[in-house]
mmCIF file of C-alpha atoms in Angstrom:
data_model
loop_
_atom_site.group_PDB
_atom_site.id
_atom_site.type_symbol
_atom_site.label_atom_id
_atom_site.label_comp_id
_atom_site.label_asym_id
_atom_site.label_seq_id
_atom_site.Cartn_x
_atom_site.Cartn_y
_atom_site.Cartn_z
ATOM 1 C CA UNK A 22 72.205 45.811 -126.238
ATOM 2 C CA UNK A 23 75.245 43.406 -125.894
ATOM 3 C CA UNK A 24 74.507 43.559 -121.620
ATOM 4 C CA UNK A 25 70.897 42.670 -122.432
ATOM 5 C CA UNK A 26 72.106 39.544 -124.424
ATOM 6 C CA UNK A 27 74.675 38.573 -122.229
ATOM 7 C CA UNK A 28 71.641 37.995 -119.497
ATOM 8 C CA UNK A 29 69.119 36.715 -122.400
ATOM 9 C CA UNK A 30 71.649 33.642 -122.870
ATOM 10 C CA UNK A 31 73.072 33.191 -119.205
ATOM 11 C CA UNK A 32 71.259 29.771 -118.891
ATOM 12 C CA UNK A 33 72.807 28.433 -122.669
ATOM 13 C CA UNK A 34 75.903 30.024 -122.203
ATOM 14 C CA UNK A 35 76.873 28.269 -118.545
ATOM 15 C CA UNK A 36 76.088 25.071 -119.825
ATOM 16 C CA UNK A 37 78.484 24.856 -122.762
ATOM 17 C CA UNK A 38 80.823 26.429 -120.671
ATOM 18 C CA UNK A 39 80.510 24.004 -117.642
ATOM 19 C CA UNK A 40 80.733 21.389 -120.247
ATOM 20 C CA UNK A 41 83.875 22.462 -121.865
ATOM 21 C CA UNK A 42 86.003 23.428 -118.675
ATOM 22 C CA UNK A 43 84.777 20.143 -116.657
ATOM 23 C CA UNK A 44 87.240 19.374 -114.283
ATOM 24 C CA UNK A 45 88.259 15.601 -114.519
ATOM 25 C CA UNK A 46 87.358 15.267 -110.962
ATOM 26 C CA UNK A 47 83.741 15.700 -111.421
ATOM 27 C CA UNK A 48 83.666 14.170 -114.944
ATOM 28 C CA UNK A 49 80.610 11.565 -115.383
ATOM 29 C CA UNK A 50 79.509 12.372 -111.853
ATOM 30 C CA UNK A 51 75.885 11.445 -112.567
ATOM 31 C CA UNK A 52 77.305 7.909 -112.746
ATOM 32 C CA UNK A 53 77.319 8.168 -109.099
ATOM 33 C CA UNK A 54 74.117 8.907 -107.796
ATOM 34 C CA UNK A 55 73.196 5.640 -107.229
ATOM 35 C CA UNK A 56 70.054 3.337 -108.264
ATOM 36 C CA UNK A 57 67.523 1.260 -105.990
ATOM 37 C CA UNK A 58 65.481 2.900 -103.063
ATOM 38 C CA UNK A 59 67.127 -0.321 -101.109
ATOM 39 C CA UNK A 60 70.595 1.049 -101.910
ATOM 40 C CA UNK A 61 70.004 4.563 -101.109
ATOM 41 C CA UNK A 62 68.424 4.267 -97.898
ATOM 42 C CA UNK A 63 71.399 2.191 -97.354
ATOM 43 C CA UNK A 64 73.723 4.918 -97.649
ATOM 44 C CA UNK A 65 74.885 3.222 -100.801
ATOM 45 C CA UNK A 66 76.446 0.644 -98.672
ATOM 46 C CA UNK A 67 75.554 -2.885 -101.423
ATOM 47 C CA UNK A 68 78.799 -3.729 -102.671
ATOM 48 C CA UNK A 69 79.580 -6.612 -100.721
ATOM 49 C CA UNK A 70 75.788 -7.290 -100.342
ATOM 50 C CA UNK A 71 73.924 -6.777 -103.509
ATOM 51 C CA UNK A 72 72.285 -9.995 -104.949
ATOM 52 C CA UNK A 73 69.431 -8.564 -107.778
ATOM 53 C CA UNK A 74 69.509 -6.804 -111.004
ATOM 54 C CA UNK A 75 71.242 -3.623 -109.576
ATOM 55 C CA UNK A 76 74.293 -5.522 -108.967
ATOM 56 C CA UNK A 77 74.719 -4.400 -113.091
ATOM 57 C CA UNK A 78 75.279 -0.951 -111.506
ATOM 58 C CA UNK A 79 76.722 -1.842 -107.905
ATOM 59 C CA UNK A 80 78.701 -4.424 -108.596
ATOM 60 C CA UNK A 81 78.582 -7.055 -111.859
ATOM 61 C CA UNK A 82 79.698 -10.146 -109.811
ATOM 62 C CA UNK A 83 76.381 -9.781 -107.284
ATOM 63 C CA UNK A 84 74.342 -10.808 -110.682
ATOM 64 C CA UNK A 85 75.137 -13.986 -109.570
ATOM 65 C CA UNK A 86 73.149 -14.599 -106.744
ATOM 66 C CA UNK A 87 69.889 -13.715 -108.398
ATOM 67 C CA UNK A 88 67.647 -16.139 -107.602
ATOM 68 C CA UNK A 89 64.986 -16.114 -110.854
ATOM 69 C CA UNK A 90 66.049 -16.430 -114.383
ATOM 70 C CA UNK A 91 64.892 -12.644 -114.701
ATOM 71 C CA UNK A 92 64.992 -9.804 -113.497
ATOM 72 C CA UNK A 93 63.409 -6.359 -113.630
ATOM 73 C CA UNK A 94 63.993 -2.993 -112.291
ATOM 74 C CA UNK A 95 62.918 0.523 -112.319
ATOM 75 C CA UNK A 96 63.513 3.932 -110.391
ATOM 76 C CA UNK A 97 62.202 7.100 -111.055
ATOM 77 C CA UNK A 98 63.456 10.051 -108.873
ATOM 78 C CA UNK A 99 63.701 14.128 -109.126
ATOM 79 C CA UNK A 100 66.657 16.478 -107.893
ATOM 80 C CA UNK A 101 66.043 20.338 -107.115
ATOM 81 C CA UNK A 102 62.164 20.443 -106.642
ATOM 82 C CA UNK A 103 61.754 18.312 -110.229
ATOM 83 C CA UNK A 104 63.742 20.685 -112.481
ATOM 84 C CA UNK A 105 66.470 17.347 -113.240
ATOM 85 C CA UNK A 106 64.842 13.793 -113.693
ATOM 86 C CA UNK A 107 66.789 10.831 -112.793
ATOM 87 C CA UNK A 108 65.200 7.766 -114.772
ATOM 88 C CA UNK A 109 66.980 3.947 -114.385
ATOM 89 C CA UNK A 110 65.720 0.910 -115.470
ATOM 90 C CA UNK A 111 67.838 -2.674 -116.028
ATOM 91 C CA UNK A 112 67.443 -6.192 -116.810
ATOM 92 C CA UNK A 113 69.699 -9.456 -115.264
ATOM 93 C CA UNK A 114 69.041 -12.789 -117.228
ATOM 94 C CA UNK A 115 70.710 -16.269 -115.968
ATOM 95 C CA UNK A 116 72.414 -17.795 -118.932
ATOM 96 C CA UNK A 117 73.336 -21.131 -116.841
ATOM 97 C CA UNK A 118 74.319 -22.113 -113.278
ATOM 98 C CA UNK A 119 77.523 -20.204 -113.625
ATOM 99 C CA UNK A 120 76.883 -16.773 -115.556
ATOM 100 C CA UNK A 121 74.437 -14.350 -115.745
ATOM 101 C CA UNK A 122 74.048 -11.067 -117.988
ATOM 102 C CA UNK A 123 72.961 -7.895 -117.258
ATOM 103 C CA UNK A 124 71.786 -4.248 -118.965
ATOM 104 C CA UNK A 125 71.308 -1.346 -117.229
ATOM 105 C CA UNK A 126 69.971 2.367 -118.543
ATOM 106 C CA UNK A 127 70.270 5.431 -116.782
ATOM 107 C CA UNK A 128 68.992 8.805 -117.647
ATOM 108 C CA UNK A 129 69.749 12.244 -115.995
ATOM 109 C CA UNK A 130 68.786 15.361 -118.156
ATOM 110 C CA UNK A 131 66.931 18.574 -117.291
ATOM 111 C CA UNK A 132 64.582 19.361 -120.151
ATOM 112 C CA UNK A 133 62.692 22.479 -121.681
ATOM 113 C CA UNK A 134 65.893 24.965 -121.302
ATOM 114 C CA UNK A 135 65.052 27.990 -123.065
ATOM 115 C CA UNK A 136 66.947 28.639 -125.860
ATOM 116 C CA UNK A 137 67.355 32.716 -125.919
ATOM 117 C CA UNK A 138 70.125 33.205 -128.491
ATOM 118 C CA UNK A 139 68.032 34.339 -131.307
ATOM 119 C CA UNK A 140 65.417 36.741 -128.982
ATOM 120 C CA UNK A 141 66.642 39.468 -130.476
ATOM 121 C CA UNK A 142 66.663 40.165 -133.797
ATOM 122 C CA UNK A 143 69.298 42.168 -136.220
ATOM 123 C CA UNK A 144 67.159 44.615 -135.888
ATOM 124 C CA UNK A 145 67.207 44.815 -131.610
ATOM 125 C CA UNK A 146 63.622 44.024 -131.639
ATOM 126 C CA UNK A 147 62.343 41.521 -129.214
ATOM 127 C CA UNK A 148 60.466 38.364 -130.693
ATOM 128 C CA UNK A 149 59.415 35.619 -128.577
ATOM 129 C CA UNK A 150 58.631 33.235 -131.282
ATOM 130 C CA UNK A 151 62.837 33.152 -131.810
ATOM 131 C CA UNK A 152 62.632 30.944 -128.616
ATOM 132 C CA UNK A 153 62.890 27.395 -128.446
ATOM 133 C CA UNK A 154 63.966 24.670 -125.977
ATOM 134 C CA UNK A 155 66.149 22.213 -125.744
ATOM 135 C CA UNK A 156 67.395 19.594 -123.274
ATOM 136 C CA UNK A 157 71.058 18.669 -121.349
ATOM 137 C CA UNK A 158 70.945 14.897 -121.176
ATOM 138 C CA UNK A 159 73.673 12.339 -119.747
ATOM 139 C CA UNK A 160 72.974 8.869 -121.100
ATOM 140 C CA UNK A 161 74.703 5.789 -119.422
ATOM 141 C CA UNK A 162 74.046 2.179 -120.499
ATOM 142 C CA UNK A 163 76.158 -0.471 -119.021
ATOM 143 C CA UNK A 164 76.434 -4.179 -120.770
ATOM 144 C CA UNK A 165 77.375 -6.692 -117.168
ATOM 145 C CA UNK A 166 78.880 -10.220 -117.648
ATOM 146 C CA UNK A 167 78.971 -12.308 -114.767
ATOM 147 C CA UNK A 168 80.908 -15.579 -113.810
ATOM 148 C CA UNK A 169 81.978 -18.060 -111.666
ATOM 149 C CA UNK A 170 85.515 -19.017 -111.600
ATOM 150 C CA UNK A 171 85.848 -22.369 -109.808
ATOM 151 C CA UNK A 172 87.315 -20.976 -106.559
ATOM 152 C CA UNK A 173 84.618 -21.797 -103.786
ATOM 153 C CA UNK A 174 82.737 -18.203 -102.599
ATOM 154 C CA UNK A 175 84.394 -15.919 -105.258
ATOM 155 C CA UNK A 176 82.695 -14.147 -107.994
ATOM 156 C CA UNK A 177 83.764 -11.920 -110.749
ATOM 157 C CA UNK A 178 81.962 -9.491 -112.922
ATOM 158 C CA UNK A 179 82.162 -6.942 -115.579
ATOM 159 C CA UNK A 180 80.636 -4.024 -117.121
ATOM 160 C CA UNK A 181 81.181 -2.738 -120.616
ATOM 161 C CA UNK A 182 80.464 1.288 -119.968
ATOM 162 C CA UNK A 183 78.907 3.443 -122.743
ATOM 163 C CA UNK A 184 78.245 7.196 -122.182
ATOM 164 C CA UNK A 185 76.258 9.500 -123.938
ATOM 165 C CA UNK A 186 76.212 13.048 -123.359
ATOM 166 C CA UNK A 187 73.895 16.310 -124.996
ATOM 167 C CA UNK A 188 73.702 19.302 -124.676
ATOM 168 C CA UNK A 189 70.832 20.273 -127.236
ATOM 169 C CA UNK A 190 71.815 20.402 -130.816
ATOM 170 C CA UNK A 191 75.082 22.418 -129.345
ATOM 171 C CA UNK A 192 77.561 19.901 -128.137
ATOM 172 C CA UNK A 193 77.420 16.319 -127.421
ATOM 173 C CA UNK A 194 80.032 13.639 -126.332
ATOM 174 C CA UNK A 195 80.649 9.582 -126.508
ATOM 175 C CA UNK A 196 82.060 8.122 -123.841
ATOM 176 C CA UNK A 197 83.145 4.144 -123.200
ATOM 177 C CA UNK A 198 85.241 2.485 -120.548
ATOM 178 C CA UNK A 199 84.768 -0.362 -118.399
ATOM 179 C CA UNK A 200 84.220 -1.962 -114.441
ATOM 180 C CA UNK A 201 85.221 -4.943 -112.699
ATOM 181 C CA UNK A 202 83.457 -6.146 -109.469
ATOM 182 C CA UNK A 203 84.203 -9.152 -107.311
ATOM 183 C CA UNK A 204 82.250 -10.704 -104.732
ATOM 184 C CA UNK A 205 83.380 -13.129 -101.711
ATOM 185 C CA UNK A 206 81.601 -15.362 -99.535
ATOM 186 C CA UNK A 207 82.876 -16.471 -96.212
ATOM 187 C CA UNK A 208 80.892 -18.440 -93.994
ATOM 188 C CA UNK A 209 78.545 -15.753 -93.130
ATOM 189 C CA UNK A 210 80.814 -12.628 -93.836
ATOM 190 C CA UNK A 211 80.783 -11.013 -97.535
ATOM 191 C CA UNK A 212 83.020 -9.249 -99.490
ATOM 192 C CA UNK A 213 83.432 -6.798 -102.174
ATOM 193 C CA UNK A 214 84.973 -4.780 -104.320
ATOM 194 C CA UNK A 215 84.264 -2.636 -107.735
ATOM 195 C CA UNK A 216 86.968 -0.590 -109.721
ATOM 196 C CA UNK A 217 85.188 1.816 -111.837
ATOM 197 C CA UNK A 218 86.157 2.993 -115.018
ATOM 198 C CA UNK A 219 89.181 1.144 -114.451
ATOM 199 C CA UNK A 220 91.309 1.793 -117.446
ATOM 200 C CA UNK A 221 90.045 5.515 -117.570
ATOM 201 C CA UNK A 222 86.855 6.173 -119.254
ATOM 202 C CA UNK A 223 87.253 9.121 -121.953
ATOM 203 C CA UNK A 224 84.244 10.876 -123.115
ATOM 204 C CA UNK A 225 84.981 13.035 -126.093
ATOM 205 C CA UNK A 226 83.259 16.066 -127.231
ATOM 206 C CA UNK A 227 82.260 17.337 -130.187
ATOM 207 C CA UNK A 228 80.319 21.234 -130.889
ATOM 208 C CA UNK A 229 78.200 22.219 -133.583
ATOM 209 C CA UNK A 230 77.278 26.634 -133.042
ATOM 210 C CA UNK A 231 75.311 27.424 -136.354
ATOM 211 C CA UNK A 232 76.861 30.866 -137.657
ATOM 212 C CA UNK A 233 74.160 33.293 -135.538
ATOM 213 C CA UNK A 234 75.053 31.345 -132.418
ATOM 214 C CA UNK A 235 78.373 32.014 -132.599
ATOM 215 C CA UNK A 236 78.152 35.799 -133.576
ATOM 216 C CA UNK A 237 75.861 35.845 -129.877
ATOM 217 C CA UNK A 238 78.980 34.123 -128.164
ATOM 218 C CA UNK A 239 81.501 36.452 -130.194
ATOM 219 C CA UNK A 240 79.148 40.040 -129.419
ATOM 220 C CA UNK A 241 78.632 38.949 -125.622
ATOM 221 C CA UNK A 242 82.696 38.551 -125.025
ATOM 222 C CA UNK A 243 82.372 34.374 -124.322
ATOM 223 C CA UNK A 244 84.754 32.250 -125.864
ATOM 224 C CA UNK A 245 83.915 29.248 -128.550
ATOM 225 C CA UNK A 246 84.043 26.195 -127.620
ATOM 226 C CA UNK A 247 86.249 23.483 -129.155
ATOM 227 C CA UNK A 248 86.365 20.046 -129.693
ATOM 228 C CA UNK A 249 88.052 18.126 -126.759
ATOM 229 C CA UNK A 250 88.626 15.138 -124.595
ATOM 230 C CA UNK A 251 87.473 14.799 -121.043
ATOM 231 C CA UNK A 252 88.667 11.724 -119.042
ATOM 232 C CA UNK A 253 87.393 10.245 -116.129
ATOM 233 C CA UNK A 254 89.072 8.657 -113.586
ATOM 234 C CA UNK A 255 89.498 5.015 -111.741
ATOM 235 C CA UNK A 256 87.243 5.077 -108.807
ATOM 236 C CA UNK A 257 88.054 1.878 -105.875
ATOM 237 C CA UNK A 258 84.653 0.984 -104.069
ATOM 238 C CA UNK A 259 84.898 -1.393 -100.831
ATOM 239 C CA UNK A 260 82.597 -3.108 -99.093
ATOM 240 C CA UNK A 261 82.417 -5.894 -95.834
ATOM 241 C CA UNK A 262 79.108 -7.164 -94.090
ATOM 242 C CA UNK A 263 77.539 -9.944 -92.283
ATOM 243 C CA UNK A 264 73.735 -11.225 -92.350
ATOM 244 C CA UNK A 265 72.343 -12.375 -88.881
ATOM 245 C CA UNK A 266 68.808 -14.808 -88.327
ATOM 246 C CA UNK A 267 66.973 -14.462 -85.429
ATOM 247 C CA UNK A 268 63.587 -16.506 -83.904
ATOM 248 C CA UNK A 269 63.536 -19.733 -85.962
ATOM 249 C CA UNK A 270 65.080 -17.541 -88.777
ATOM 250 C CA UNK A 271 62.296 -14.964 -89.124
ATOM 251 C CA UNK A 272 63.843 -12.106 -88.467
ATOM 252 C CA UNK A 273 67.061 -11.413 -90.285
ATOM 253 C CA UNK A 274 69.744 -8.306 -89.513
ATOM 254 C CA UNK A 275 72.428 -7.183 -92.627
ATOM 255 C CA UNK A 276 74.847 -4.479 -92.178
ATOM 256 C CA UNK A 277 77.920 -3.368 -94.275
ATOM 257 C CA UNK A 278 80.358 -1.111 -93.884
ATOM 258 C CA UNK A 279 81.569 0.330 -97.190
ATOM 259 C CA UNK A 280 84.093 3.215 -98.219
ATOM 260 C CA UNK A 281 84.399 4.748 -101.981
ATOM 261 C CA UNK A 282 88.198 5.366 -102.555
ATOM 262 C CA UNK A 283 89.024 7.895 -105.157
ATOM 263 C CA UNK A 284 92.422 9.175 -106.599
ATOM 264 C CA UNK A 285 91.907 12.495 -108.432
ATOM 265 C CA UNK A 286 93.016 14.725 -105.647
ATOM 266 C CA UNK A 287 91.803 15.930 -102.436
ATOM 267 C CA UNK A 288 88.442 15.794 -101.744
ATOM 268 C CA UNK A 289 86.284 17.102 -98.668
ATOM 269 C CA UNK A 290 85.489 13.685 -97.610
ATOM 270 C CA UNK A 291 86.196 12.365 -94.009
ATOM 271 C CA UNK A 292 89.571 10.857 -94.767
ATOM 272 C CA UNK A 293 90.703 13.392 -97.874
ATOM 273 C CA UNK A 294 94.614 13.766 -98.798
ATOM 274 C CA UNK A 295 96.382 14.284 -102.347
ATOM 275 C CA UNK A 296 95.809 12.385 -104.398
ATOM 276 C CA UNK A 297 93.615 9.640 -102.369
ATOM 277 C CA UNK A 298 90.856 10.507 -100.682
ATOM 278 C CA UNK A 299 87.942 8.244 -98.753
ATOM 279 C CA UNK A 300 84.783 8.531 -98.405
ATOM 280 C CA UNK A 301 83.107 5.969 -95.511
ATOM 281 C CA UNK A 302 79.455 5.011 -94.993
ATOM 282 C CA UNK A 303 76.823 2.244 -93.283
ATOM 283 C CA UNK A 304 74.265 0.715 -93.908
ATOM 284 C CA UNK A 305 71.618 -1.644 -91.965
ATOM 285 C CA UNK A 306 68.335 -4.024 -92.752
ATOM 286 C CA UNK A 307 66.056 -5.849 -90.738
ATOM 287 C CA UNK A 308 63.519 -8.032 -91.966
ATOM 288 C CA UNK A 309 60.612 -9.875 -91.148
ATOM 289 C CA UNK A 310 60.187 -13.198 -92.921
ATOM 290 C CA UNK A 311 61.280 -11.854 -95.867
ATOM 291 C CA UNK A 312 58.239 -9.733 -96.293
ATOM 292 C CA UNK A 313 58.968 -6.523 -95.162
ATOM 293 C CA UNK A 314 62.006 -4.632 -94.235
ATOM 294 C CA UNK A 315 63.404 -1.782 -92.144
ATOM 295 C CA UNK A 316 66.580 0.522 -93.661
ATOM 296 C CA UNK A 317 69.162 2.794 -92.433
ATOM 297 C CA UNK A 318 72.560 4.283 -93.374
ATOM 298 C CA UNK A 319 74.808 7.208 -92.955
ATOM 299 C CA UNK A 320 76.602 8.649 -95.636
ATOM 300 C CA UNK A 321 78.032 12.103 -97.044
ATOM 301 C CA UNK A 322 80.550 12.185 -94.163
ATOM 302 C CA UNK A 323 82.092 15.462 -94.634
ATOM 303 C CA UNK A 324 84.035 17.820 -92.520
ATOM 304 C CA UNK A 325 82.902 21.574 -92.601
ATOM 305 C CA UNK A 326 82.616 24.860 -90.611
ATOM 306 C CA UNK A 327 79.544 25.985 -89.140
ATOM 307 C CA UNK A 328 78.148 29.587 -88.865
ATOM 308 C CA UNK A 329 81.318 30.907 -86.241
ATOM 309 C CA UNK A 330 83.446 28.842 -88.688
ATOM 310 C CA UNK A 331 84.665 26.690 -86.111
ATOM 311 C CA UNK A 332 85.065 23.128 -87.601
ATOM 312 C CA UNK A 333 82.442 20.679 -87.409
ATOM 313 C CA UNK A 334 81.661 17.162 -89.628
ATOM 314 C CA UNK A 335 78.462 17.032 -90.721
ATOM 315 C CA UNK A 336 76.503 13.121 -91.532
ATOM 316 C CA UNK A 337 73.688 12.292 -93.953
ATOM 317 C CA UNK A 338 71.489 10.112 -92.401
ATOM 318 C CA UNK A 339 69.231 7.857 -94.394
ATOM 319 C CA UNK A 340 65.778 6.034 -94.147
ATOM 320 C CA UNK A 341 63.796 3.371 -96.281
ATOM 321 C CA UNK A 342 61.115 0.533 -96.148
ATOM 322 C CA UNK A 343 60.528 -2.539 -98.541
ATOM 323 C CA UNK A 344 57.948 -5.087 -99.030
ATOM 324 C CA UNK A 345 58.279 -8.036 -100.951
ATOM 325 C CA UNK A 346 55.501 -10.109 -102.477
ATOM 326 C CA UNK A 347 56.424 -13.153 -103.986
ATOM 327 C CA UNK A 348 57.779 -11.660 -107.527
ATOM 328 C CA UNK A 349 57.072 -8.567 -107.060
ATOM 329 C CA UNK A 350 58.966 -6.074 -104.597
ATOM 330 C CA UNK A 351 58.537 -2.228 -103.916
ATOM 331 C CA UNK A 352 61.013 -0.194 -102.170
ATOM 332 C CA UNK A 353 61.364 3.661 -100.347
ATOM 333 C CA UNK A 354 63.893 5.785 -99.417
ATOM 334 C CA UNK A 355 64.033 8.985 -98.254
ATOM 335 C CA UNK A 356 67.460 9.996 -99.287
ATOM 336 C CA UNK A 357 69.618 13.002 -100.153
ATOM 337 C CA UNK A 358 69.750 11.531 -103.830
ATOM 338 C CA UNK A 359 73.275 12.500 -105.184
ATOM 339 C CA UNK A 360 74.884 13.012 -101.580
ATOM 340 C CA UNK A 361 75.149 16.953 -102.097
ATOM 341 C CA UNK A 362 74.169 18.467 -99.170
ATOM 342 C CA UNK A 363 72.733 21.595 -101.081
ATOM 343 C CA UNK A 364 69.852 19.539 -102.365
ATOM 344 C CA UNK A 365 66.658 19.129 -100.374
ATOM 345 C CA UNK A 366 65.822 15.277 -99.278
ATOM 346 C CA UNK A 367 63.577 12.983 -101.705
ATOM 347 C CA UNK A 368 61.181 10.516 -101.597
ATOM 348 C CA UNK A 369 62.642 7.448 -103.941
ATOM 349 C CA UNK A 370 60.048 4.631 -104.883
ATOM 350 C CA UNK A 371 61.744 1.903 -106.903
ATOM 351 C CA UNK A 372 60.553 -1.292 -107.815
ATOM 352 C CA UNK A 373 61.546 -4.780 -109.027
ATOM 353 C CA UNK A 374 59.984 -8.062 -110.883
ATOM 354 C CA UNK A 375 61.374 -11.302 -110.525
ATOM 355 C CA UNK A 376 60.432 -13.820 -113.761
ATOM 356 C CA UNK A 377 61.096 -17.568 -113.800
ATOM 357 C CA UNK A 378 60.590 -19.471 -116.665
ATOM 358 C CA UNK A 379 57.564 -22.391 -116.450
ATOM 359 C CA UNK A 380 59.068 -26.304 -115.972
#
């Protein structure tokens, strides 16, 4: 009986667990993803770049250069064959010549998760009607403040960081920290730079096991979990790139070269010691009077073994396409969404509205 439970509750049980021994390298990874089908095909190479509403998530101080008083954005997108949903949607709004606010929501949860604790009764009878469901959700809304500064080329931006994490009705953590991104114009080169969760961003949990769900954990030998405090670490993202016009300006060519700098230990990145590690990537667009464009990046640099285990570093390419229509613009990637090689390739769609108020 206490085998058959043990697999009955293998699903519930691996969550809370995960949850509870997270290592603080991984903490808040779905943070990380990235947003925008522009970005992604990319290779998440925007930071010095970015000039819409996803500058609230690339970098605040790109909020700047939007060129409406609004902005709109939305990206659905699915991870391992639609069982995880990764929703994002944000809104940038000018205040004045010289600031700009932003919101951004993201959602990443995998929903429906059988809930098998109660399956069998006191009794050791089966009854399906004990089964419910329940969803593991990570919430993350970010509040971005943009400014000017009065030094000619240089921007500065913030985000105010609030996390939200569930786990059904069984645990569930708040989280808060904060980013600061600066941009840099000059001449035709750009510059930029985000520290995430720059002070630390702590994310503390809390777990509520009714009395039968803990007699399950007790009879199938797992351990209760308790209350505790997960913290994630500063993260450095760079970024440098140029824009080039071509034929009477009609044809434009961007590329930037970008590298995510970490400093929770090694890491099996391209350039990975203890504690720093850094991860490189590239990114190029070409456009056609600003109508439609052409994407491409490499990304997920990573050094590994193949089948004789003899070393060999292994390179996520990435592909996209964008059209924009006077307010309206729709963008494509196909992408390794998450840069984890053990997931299969997806086809992003995001899009974005541009809103100007009537003189």
């Amino acid at each position: 009986m206490r085998k058959i439970k043990a697999l009955l509750t293998a699903a519930l049980f691996s969550a809370l667990t995960c949850v509870q021994a997270q290592s603080v390298k991984y903490s808040d990874e779905f943070l990380q993803i990235g947003v925008s089908a522009r970005a992604l095909a990319m290779g998440n190479s925007v930071v010095a770049s970015v000039d819409d509403v996803t500058a609230g998530y690339w970098n605040p101080a790109g909020l700047l250069a939007i060129k409406s008083n609004m902005e709109f954005s939305l990206m659905h997108a699915e991870y391992f064959a639609g069982i995880a949903k990764y929703d994002y949607a944000a809104l940038s709004y000018r205040i004045d010549t010289s600031s700009v606010f932003g919101f951004t929501a993201i959602r990443f949860g995998v929903d429906d998760i059988p809930n098998t604790t109660q399956l069998i009764d006191a009794s050791g009878n089966v009854d399906y009607d004990n089964i419910t469901s329940f969803s593991a959700a990570d919430y993350g809304f970010l509040l971005s403040y943009a400014r000017k500064i009065g030094i000619p080329g240089l921007d500065l931006g913030a985000n105010v960081k609030i996390v939200r994490r569930v786990v059904g009705d069984f645990a569930g953590a708040w989280g808060f920290g904060f980013d600061f991104g600066a941009q840099y114009k000059y001449k035709q080169w750009l510059f930029g730079a985000v520290l995430r969760d720059a002070t630390s961003t702590f994310n503390a949990w809390t777990y509520n096991l009714d009395e039968a769900t803990q007699q399950v954990f007790q009879e199938t030998g797992n351990a209760i979990p308790a209350d505790n405090v997960e913290v994630t670490l500063p993260r450095l993202l760079l970024g440098a790139g140029r824009k080039f016009k071509f034929f009477h300006d009609k044809v434009s060519l961007s590329g930037e070269l970008g590298a995510d700098i970490t400093f929770d230990g090694k890491r099996n990145t391209l350039i990975s010691s203890n504690p720093v590690s850094v991860d490189p990537h590239l990114g190029v667009e070409i456009g056609y009077k600003g109508f439609v464009f052409l994407r491409g990046g490499i990304s997920n640099i990573q050094n590994s073994t193949d089948v004789t285990g003899a070393p060999i570093t292994t390179v996520q390419p990435d592909f996209g396409v964008g059209i924009k229509i006077k307010s309206f613009a729709l963008d494509y990637a196909l992408t390794n969404i998450g840069n984890t090689s053990v997931a299969l390739y997806s086809n992003i769609f995001s899009i974005k509205f541009d809103i100007n108020k009537k003189t």
